[in-house]
XYZ file of C-alpha atoms in Angstrom:
649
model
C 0.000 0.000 0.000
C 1.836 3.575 -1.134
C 1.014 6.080 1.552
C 2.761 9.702 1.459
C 4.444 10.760 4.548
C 1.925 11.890 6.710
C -0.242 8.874 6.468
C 2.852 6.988 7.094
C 3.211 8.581 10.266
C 0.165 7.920 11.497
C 0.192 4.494 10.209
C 3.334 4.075 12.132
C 2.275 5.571 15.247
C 4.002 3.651 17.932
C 2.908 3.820 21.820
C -0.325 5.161 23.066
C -3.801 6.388 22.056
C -3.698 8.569 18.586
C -6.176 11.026 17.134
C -5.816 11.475 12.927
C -7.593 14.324 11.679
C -8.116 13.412 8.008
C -9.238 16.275 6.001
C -11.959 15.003 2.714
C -10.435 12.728 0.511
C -6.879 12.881 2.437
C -6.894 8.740 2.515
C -8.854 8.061 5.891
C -9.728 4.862 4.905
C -6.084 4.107 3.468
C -4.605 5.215 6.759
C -6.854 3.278 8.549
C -6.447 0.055 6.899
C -2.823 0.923 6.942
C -2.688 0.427 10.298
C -4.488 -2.264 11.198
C -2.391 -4.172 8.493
C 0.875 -2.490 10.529
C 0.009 -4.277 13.692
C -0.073 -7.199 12.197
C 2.884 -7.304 10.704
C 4.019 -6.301 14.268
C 3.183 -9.983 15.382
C -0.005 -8.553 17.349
C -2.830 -11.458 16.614
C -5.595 -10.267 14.694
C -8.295 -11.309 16.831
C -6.581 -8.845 19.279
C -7.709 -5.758 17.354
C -10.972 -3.905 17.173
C -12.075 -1.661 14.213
C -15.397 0.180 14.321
C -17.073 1.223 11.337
C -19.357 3.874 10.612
C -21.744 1.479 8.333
C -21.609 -1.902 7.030
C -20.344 -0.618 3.785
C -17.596 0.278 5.615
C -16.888 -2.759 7.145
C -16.800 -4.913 3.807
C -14.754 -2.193 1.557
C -11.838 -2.517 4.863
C -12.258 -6.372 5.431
C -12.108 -6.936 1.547
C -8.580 -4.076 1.114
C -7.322 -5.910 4.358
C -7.260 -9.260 2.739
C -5.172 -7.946 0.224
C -3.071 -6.599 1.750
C -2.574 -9.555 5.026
C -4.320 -12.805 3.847
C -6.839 -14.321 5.051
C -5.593 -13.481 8.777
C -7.718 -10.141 7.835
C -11.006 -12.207 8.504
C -10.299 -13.178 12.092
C -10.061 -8.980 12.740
C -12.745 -7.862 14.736
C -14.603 -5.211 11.854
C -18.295 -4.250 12.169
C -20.276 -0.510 13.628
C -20.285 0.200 16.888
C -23.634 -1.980 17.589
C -22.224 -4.856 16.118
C -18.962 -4.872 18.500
C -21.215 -3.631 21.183
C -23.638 -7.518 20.479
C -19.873 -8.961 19.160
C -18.749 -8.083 23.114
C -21.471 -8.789 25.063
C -22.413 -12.231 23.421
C -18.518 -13.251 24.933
C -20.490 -13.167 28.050
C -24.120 -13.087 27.469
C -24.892 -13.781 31.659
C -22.826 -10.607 32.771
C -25.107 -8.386 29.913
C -28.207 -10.032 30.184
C -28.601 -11.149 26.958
C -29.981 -14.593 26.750
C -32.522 -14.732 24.819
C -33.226 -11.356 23.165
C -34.775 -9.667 20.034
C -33.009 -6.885 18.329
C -35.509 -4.167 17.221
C -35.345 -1.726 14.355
C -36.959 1.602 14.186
C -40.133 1.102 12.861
C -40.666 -1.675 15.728
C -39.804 0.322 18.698
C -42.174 3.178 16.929
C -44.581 0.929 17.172
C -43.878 -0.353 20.724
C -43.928 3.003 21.549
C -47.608 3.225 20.424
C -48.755 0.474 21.868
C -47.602 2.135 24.900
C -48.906 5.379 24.600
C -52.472 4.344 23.465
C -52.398 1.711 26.521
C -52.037 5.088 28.972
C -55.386 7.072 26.998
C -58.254 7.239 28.769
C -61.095 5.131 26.768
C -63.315 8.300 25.988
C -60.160 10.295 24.639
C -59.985 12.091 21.561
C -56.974 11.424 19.791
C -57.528 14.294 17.941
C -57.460 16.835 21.255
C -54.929 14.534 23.275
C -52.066 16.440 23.934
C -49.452 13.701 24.541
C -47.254 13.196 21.636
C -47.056 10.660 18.499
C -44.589 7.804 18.777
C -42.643 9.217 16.828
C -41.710 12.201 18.533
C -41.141 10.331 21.789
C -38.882 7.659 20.359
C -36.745 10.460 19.080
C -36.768 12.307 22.267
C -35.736 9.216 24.180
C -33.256 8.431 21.242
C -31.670 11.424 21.613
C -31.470 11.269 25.425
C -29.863 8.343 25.265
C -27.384 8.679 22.667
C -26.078 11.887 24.761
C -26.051 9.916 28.000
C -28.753 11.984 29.825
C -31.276 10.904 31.606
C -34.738 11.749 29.419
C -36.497 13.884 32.077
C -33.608 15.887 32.514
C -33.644 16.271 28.412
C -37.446 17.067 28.259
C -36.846 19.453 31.225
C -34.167 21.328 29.777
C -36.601 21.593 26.557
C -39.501 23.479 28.440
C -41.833 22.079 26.543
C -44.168 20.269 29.354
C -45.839 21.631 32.176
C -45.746 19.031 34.887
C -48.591 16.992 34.622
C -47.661 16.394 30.876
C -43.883 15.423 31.728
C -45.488 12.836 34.355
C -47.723 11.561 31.038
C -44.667 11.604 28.922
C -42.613 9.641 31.562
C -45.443 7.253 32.252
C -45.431 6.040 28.623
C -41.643 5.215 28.543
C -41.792 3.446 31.895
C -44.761 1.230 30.307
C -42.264 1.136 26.912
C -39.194 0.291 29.110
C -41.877 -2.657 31.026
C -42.926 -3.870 27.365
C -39.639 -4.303 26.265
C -38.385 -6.649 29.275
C -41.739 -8.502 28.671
C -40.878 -9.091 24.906
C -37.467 -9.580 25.130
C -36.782 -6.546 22.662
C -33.564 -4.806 22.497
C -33.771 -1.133 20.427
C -30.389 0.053 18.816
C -29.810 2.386 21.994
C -30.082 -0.490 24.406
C -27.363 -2.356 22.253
C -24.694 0.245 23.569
C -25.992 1.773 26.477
C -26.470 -1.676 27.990
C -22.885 -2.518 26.533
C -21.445 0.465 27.934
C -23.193 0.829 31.269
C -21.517 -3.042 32.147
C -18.062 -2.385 30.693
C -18.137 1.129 32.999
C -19.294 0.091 35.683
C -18.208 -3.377 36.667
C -14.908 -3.256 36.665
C -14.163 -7.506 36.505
C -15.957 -7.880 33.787
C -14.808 -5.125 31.559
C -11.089 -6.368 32.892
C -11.807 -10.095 31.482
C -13.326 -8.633 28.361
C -10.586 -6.535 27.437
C -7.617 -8.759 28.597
C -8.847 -9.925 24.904
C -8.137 -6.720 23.094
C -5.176 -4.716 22.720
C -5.989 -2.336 19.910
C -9.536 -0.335 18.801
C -10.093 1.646 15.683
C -12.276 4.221 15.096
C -13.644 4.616 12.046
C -15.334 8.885 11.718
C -14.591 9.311 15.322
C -15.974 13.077 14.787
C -19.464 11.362 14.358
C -19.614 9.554 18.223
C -22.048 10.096 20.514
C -21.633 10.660 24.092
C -22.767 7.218 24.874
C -19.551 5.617 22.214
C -17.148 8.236 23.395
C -17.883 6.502 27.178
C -17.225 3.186 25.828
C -14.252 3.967 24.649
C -13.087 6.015 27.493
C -14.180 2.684 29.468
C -11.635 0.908 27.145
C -8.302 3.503 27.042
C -6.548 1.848 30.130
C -6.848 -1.953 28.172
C -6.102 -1.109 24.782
C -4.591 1.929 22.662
C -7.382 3.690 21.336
C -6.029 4.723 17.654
C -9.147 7.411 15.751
C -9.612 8.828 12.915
C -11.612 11.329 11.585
C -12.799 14.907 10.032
C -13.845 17.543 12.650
C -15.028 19.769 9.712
C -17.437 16.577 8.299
C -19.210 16.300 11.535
C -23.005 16.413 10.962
C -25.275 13.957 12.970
C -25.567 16.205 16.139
C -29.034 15.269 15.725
C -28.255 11.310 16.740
C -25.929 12.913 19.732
C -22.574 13.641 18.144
C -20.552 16.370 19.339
C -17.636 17.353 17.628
C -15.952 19.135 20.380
C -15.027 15.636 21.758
C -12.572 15.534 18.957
C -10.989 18.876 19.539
C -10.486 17.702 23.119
C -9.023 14.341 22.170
C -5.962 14.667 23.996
C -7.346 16.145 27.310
C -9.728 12.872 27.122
C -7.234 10.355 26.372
C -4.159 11.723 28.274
C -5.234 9.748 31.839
C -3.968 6.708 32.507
C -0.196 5.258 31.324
C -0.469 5.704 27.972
C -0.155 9.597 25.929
C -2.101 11.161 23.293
C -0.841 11.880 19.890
C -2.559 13.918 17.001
C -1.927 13.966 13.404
C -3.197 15.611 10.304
C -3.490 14.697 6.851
C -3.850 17.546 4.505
C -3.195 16.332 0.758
C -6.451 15.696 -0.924
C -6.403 12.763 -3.754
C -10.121 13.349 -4.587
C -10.729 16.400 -6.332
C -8.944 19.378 -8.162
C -7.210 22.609 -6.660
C -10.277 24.654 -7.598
C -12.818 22.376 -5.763
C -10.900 22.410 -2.075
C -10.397 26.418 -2.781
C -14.119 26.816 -2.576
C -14.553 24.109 0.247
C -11.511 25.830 1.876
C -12.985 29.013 1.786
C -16.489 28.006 3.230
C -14.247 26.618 6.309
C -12.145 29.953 6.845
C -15.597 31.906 7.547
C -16.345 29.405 10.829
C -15.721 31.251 13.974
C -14.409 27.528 14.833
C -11.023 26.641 14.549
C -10.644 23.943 12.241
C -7.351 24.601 11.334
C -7.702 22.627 8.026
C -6.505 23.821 4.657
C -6.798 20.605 2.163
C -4.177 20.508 -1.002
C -4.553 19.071 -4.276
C -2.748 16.128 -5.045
C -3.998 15.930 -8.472
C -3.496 19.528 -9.467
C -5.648 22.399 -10.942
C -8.896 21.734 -12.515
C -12.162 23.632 -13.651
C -13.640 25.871 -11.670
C -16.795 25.483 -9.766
C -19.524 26.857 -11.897
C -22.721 28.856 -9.716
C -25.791 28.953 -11.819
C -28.238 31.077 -10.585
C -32.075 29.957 -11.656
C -35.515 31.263 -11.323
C -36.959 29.060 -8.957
C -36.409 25.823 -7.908
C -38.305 24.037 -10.753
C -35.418 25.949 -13.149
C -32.788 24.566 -10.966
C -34.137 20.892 -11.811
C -34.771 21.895 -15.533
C -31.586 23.223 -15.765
C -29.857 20.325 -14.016
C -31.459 17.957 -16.014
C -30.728 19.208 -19.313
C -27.307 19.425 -17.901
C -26.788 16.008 -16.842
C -28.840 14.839 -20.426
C -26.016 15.998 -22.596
C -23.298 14.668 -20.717
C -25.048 11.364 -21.137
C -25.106 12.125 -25.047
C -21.681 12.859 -25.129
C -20.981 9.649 -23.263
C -20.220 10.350 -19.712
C -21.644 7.697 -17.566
C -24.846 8.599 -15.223
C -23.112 7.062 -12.635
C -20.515 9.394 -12.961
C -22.633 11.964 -11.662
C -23.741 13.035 -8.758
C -27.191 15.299 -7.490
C -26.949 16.264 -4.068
C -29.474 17.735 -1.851
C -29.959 18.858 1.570
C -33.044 17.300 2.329
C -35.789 14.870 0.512
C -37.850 17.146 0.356
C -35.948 19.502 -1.624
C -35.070 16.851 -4.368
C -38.930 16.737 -5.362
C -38.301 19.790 -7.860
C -35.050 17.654 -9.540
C -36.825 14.051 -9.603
C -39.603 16.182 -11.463
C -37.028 17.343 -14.350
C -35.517 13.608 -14.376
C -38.768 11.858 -14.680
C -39.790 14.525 -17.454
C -36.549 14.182 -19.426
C -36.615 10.058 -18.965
C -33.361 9.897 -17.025
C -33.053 6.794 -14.883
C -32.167 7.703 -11.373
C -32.283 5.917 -7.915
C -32.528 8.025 -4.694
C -30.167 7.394 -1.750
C -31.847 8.082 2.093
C -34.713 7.333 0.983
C -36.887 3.884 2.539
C -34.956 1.464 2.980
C -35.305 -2.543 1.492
C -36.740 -3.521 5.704
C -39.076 -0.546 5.589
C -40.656 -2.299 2.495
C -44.108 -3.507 3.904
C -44.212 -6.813 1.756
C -40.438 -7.071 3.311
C -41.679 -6.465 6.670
C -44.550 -8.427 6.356
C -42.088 -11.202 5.414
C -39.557 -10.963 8.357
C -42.650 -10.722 10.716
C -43.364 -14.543 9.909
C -39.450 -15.171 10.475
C -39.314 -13.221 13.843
C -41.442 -14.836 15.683
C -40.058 -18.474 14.649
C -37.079 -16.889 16.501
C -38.734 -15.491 19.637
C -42.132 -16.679 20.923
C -42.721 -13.605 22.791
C -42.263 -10.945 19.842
C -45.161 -9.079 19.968
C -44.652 -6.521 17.551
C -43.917 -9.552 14.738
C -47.075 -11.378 15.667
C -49.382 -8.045 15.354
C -48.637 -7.465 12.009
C -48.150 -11.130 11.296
C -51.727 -11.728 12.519
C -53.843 -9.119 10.909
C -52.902 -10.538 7.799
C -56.241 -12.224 7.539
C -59.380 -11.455 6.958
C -61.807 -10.672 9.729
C -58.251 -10.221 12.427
C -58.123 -6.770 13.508
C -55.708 -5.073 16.128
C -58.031 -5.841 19.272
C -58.689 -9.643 18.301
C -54.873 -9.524 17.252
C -53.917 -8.114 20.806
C -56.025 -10.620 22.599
C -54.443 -13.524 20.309
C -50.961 -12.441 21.444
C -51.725 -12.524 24.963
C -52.971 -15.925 24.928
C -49.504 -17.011 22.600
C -47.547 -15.419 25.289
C -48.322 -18.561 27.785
C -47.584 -21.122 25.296
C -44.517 -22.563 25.168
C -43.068 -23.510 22.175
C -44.308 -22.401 18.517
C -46.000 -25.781 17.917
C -48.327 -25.088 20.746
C -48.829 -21.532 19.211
C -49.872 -23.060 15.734
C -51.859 -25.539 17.457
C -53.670 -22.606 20.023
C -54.098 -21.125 15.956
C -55.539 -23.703 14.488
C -58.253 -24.329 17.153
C -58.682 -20.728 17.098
C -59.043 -19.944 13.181
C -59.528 -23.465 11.309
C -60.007 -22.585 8.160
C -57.367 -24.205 5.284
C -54.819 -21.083 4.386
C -55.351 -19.697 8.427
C -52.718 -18.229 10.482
C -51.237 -21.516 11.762
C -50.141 -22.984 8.003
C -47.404 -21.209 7.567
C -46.075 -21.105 10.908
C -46.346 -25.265 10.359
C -44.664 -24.507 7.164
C -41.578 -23.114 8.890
C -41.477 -25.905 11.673
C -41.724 -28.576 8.743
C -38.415 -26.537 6.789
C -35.195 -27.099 6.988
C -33.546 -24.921 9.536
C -30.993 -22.521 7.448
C -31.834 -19.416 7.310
C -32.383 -19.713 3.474
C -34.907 -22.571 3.590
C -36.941 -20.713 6.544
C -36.752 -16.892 4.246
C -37.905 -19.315 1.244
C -40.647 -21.225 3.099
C -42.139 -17.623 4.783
C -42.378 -16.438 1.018
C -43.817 -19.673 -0.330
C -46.064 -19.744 2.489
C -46.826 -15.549 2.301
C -47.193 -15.720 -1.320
C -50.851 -16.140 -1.325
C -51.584 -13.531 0.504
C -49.171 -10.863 -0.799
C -50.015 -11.469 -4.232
C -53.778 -10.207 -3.364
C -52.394 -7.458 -0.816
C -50.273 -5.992 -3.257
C -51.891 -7.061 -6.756
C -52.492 -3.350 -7.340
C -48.745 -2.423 -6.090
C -46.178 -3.422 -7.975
C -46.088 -6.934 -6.808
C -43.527 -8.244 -9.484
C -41.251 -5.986 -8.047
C -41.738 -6.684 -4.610
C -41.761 -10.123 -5.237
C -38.259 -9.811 -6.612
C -37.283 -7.732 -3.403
C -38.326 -10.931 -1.328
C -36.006 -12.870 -3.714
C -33.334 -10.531 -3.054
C -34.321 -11.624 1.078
C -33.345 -15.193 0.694
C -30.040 -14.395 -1.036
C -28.916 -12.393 1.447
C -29.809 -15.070 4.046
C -27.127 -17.473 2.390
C -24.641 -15.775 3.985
C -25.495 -16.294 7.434
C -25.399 -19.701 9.895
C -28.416 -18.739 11.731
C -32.060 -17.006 11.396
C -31.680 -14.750 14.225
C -28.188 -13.678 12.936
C -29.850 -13.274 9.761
C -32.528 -10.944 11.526
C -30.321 -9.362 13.720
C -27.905 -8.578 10.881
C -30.515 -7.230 8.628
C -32.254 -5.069 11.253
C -28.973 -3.470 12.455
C -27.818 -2.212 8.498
C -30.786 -2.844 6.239
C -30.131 -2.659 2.729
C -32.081 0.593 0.825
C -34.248 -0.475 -1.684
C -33.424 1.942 -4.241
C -29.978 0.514 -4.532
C -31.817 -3.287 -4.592
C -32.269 -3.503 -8.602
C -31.386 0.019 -9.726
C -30.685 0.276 -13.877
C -27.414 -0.460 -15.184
C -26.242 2.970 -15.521
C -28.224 5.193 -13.635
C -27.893 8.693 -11.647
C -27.391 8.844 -7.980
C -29.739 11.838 -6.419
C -29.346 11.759 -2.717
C -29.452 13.740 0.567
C -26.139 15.184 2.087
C -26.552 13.178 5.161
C -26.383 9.641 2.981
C -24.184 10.592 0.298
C -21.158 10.535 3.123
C -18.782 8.971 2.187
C -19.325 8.903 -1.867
C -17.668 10.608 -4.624
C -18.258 11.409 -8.678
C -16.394 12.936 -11.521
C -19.241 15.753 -12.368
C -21.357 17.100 -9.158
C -24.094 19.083 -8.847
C -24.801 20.666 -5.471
C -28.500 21.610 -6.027
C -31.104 24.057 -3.729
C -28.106 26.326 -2.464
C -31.136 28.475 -1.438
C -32.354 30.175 1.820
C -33.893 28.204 4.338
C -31.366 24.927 3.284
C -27.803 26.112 3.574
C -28.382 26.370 6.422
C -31.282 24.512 7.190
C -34.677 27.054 8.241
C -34.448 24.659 11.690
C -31.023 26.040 12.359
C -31.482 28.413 15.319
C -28.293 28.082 17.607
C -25.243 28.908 17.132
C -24.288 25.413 17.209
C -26.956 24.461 14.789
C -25.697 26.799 12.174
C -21.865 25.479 12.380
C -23.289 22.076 12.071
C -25.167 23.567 8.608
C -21.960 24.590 7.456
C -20.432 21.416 7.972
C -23.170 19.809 5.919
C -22.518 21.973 2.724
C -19.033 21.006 3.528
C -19.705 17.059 3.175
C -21.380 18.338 0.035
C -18.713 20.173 -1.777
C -15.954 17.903 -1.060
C -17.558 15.075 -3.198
C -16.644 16.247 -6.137
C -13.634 14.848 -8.457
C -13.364 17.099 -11.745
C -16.530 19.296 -12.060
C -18.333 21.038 -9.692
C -21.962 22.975 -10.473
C -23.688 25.321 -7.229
C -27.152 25.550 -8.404
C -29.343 28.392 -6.249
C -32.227 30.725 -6.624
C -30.838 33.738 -5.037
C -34.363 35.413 -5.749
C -35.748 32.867 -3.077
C -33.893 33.984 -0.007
C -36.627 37.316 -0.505
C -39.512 34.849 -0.515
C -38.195 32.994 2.579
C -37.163 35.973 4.451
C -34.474 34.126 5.613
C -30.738 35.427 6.004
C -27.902 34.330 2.850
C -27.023 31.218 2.136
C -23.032 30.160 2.929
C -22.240 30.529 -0.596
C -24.141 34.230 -0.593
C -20.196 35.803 -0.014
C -17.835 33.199 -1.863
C -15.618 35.811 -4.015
C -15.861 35.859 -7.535
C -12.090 34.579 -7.909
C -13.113 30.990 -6.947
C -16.719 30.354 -8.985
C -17.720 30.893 -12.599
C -21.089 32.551 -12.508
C -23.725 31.820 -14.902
C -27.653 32.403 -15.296
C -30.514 30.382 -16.527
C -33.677 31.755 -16.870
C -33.017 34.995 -17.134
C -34.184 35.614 -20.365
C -37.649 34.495 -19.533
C -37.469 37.054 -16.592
C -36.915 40.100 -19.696
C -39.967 38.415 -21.718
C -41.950 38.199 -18.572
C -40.992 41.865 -17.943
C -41.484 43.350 -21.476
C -45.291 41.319 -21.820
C -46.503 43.588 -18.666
C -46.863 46.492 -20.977
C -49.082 47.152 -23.350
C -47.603 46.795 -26.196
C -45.770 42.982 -25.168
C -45.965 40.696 -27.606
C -45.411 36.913 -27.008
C -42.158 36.232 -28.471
C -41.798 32.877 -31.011
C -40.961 29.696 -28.248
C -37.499 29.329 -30.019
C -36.460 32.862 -29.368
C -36.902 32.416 -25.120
């Protein structure tokens, strides 16, 4: 592997915990990778070492460069996100954690959980419509958040001011009774996977000493993106192992989730207890895009009041300039990027080569518009993903509770399936399946409940009759499913779904087990617009998901008010964390680079400049579209306007 002197360095690094600030395209990953292959060739034994990924993406593009680097030694590294070390490390003693026995939850389960809950605490005469305690939704996220930044969620809601005290009481009520629900089901949500982790490895000090008497090194993978809750964990680990990090303060952007970035910044104050010291290294020469690109991305950084201290270099030279093209509106801006992206296509450039970003979903509705208009073929990334499919979920339902007996949530939605089973017969079904003892006696407690031929009970004999790999059970829930799915979603694209369910059961030949399977799928599901997308087709995604991706031509679309930064950007904290969102965004691009606004829009928000409002005229080209239509709107106001000939606008 060629490295350049700084990421040999760091690579290098010899005793004690380490900190490498990676600027955008600077070789993270490379320097990373670099050296976890180092230690190895130091004689430490690879399933001695640690490395936490950001995504599971992540984890297979460093296992796969590691193997070619090492061997197959690579393999017996320890490589997955921080929930997957967090289940990885407590399943090495499941008594001390608790952990016989549990369900792993996604999202859209503990929303629902969370429902069940709150409707469970209404009064039977209340209007749902006048109740004042909030959706799910909003109190997952609340909790979520709480958690993630290690507080406890009264505190949080206090802090907020949003309750008077009879309402906090409500609000705390419901996540006792979702906290008692979850210990009844066996459920574990994503936050439980490392706070329960965490809260062990701090505070029992014999176990965390026999855990880590197995580790000697952790990486960290976009340290800058840690919560409070992984920054304890790790802080738990420093006087075990050398904690080695790397990262980009200036890419930090999920302070929503928890993340602070200051906890890079104070790196060394955090890491300097204990016997070993705390190094910090930067790498500044960019291998991703041209001179011009980082001069813009440079700038943006320079008008922080932070102190980044970051000024990225071009490896590869000078370049174009970044183009601003200033539209009409924001249906221009997708004309105009459309047409754009249509003759590149023409003149052979690859759609994949290209790359539409946005700041939120929302704004991308103008550009998918212009795309679907102009016959483009696109697939957007953070959008649902593949396990938020219904059919998929409907699917996994039927698998989950072949694992565990006492999921709820599965057998809810796995039970109003049929015809003439609603939520209160399901509900009263469940809590008669919760004293059976074994799935046979819940398909039997089925049968004599429901009779009929096709009933609830078939399929769940249907799985007990399989084979017990994971791929025989996914293709026996479909086979048995089928029937009912077809007719469900006859009117929905069912082809395609049906192929998405195919998609299920190759996936599951990868894995030993069906709850590894599950649990796999549920921590990193797969998005469905990357499932079957064309063979050449262009990427259109949010900031937030687009981390971590790069393209020879982007276009950096909706640079208007209320975006960059966000309209929900109110703190000075906020705002900095905007900033390092359009940051993410213009260091994606390799050769081209297009800032598409409607400057005419920040008077229609009445919202302040964007970032870009100031960026000199030295660094961008400037061009306009649309502004002849503006003179022929202008000129047809008077009486004597005459509509021009189409060709001539």
């Amino acid at each position: 592997m060629q490295l350049n002197e700084a990421q040999r360095a760091a690579a290098q690094h010899d005793q004690g915990h380490a900190l490498v600030l990676a600027g955008a395209g600077t070789g993270k990953t490379s320097t990373l990778i670099a050296r976890a292959c180092e230690l190895l060739r130091r004689g430490v034994k690879p399933e001695q070492i640690i490395m936490v990924t950001f995504t599971r993406r992540a984890t297979r593009e460093i296992r796969e460069r590691m193997v070619r680097e090492v061997g197959d030694s690579a393999d017996q590294v320890r490589i997955g996100t921080f929930h997957r070390i967090c289940l990885d490390i407590m399943r090495i003693e499941p008594e001390s954690f608790e952990m016989r026995g549990f369900t792993v939850i996604d999202e859209d389960d503990r929303e629902q959980l969370m429902r069940l809950a709150r409707g469970a605490l209404l009064p039977n005469d209340a209007n749902e419509r006048n109740n004042t305690l909030p959706k799910a939704a909003q109190l997952v996220s609340w909790l979520s958040y709480a958690r993630n930044a290690n507080i406890p969620v009264s505190d949080y809601l206090k802090q907020q001011k949003i309750f008077d005290e009879k309402q906090l009481a409500d609000v705390l009520a419901v996540y006792e009774a979702y906290e008692a629900r979850k210990q009844r089901a066996h459920y574990l949500d994503y936050d439980d996977i490392l706070r329960r982790c965490t809260m062990v490895l701090v505070a029992q000090e014999a176990v965390r000493k026999r855990i880590m008497a197995r580790f000697a090194h952790v990486l960290v993978d976009e340290i800058q993106d840690t919560s409070a809750l992984q920054w304890l964990l790790l802080r738990a680990m420093r006087h075990h192992a050398q904690v080695y990090c790397v990262g980009d303060d200036a890419q930090s952007i999920y302070a929503f989730r928890g993340a602070d970035f200051r906890t890079v910044h104070n790196f060394a104050d955090i890491f300097k207890s204990g016997p070993n010291r705390a190094s910090t290294y930067r790498l500044t020469e960019n291998y991703r895009s041209t001179q011009e690109i980082l001069d813009v991305s440079n700038w943006l950084l320079e008008q922080s009041p932070l102190q980044y201290k970051k000024k990225l270099y071009a490896a590869r030279g000078s370049g174009k300039p970044p183009i601003m093209v200033d539209c009409d509106d924001d249906l221009a801006q997708g004309l105009w990027i459309a047409n754009d992206v249509a003759q590149r296509q023409a003149a052979g450039l690859a759609l994949s080569e290209m790359l539409v970003l946005v700041r939120t979903a929302y704004a991308a509705r103008p550009i998918e518009s212009a795309l679907i208009e102009r016959n483009i073929p696109y697939v957007f990334v953070g959008g649902t993903s593949l396990l938020k499919a219904a059919h998929v979920r409907d699917v996994l339902a039927l698998l989950r509770v072949r694992v565990n007996l006492n999921d709820d949530v599965a057998w809810m939605r796995y039970l109003t399936f049929w015809k003439g089973v609603g939520d209160r017969t399901a509900e009263r079904w469940v809590q008669q399946i919760s004293a059976c003892e074994s799935l046979e006696q819940a398909a039997e407690f089925l049968f004599r409940t429901k009779p009929e031929p096709g009933g609830p009970a078939m399929p769940l004999m249907h799985l007990l009759n399989a084979p017990s790999t994971p791929v025989s059970q996914v293709e026996a829930a479909m086979q048995a499913l089928e029937p009912l799915l077809s007719v469900k979603y006859q009117y929905e694209q069912w082809d395609q779904r049906k192929r998405d369910l195919e998609l299920l059961a190759r996936v599951a030949q990868r894995f030993r087990s069906l709850d590894a399977f599950i649990e796999e799928f549920v921590l990193d599901p797969l998005h469905a617009s990357l499932v079957s997308p064309a063979s050449d087709a262009l990427v259109l995604a949010t900031v937030h998901a687009a981390k971590g991706t790069e393209a020879d031509v982007v276009y950096v679309a909706r640079l208007d008010a209320g975006q960059y930064p966000h309209s929900r950007a109110q703190s000075d904290e906020e705002f900095e964390e905007e900033r390092r969102v359009l940051y993410v965004a213009l260091t994606r691009a390799k050769n081209e680079m297009y800032l598409v606004r409607s400057p005419e829009l920040i008077a229609a928000w009445g919202s302040q400049p964007t970032f870009v409002e100031g960026v000199p005229d030295g660094l961008v080209t400037r061009v306009q579209f649309g502004q002849r239509r503006r003179e022929v709107w202008s000129t047809l106001k008077s009486l004597d306007g005459v509509i021009p000939d189409i060709d001539d606008i």
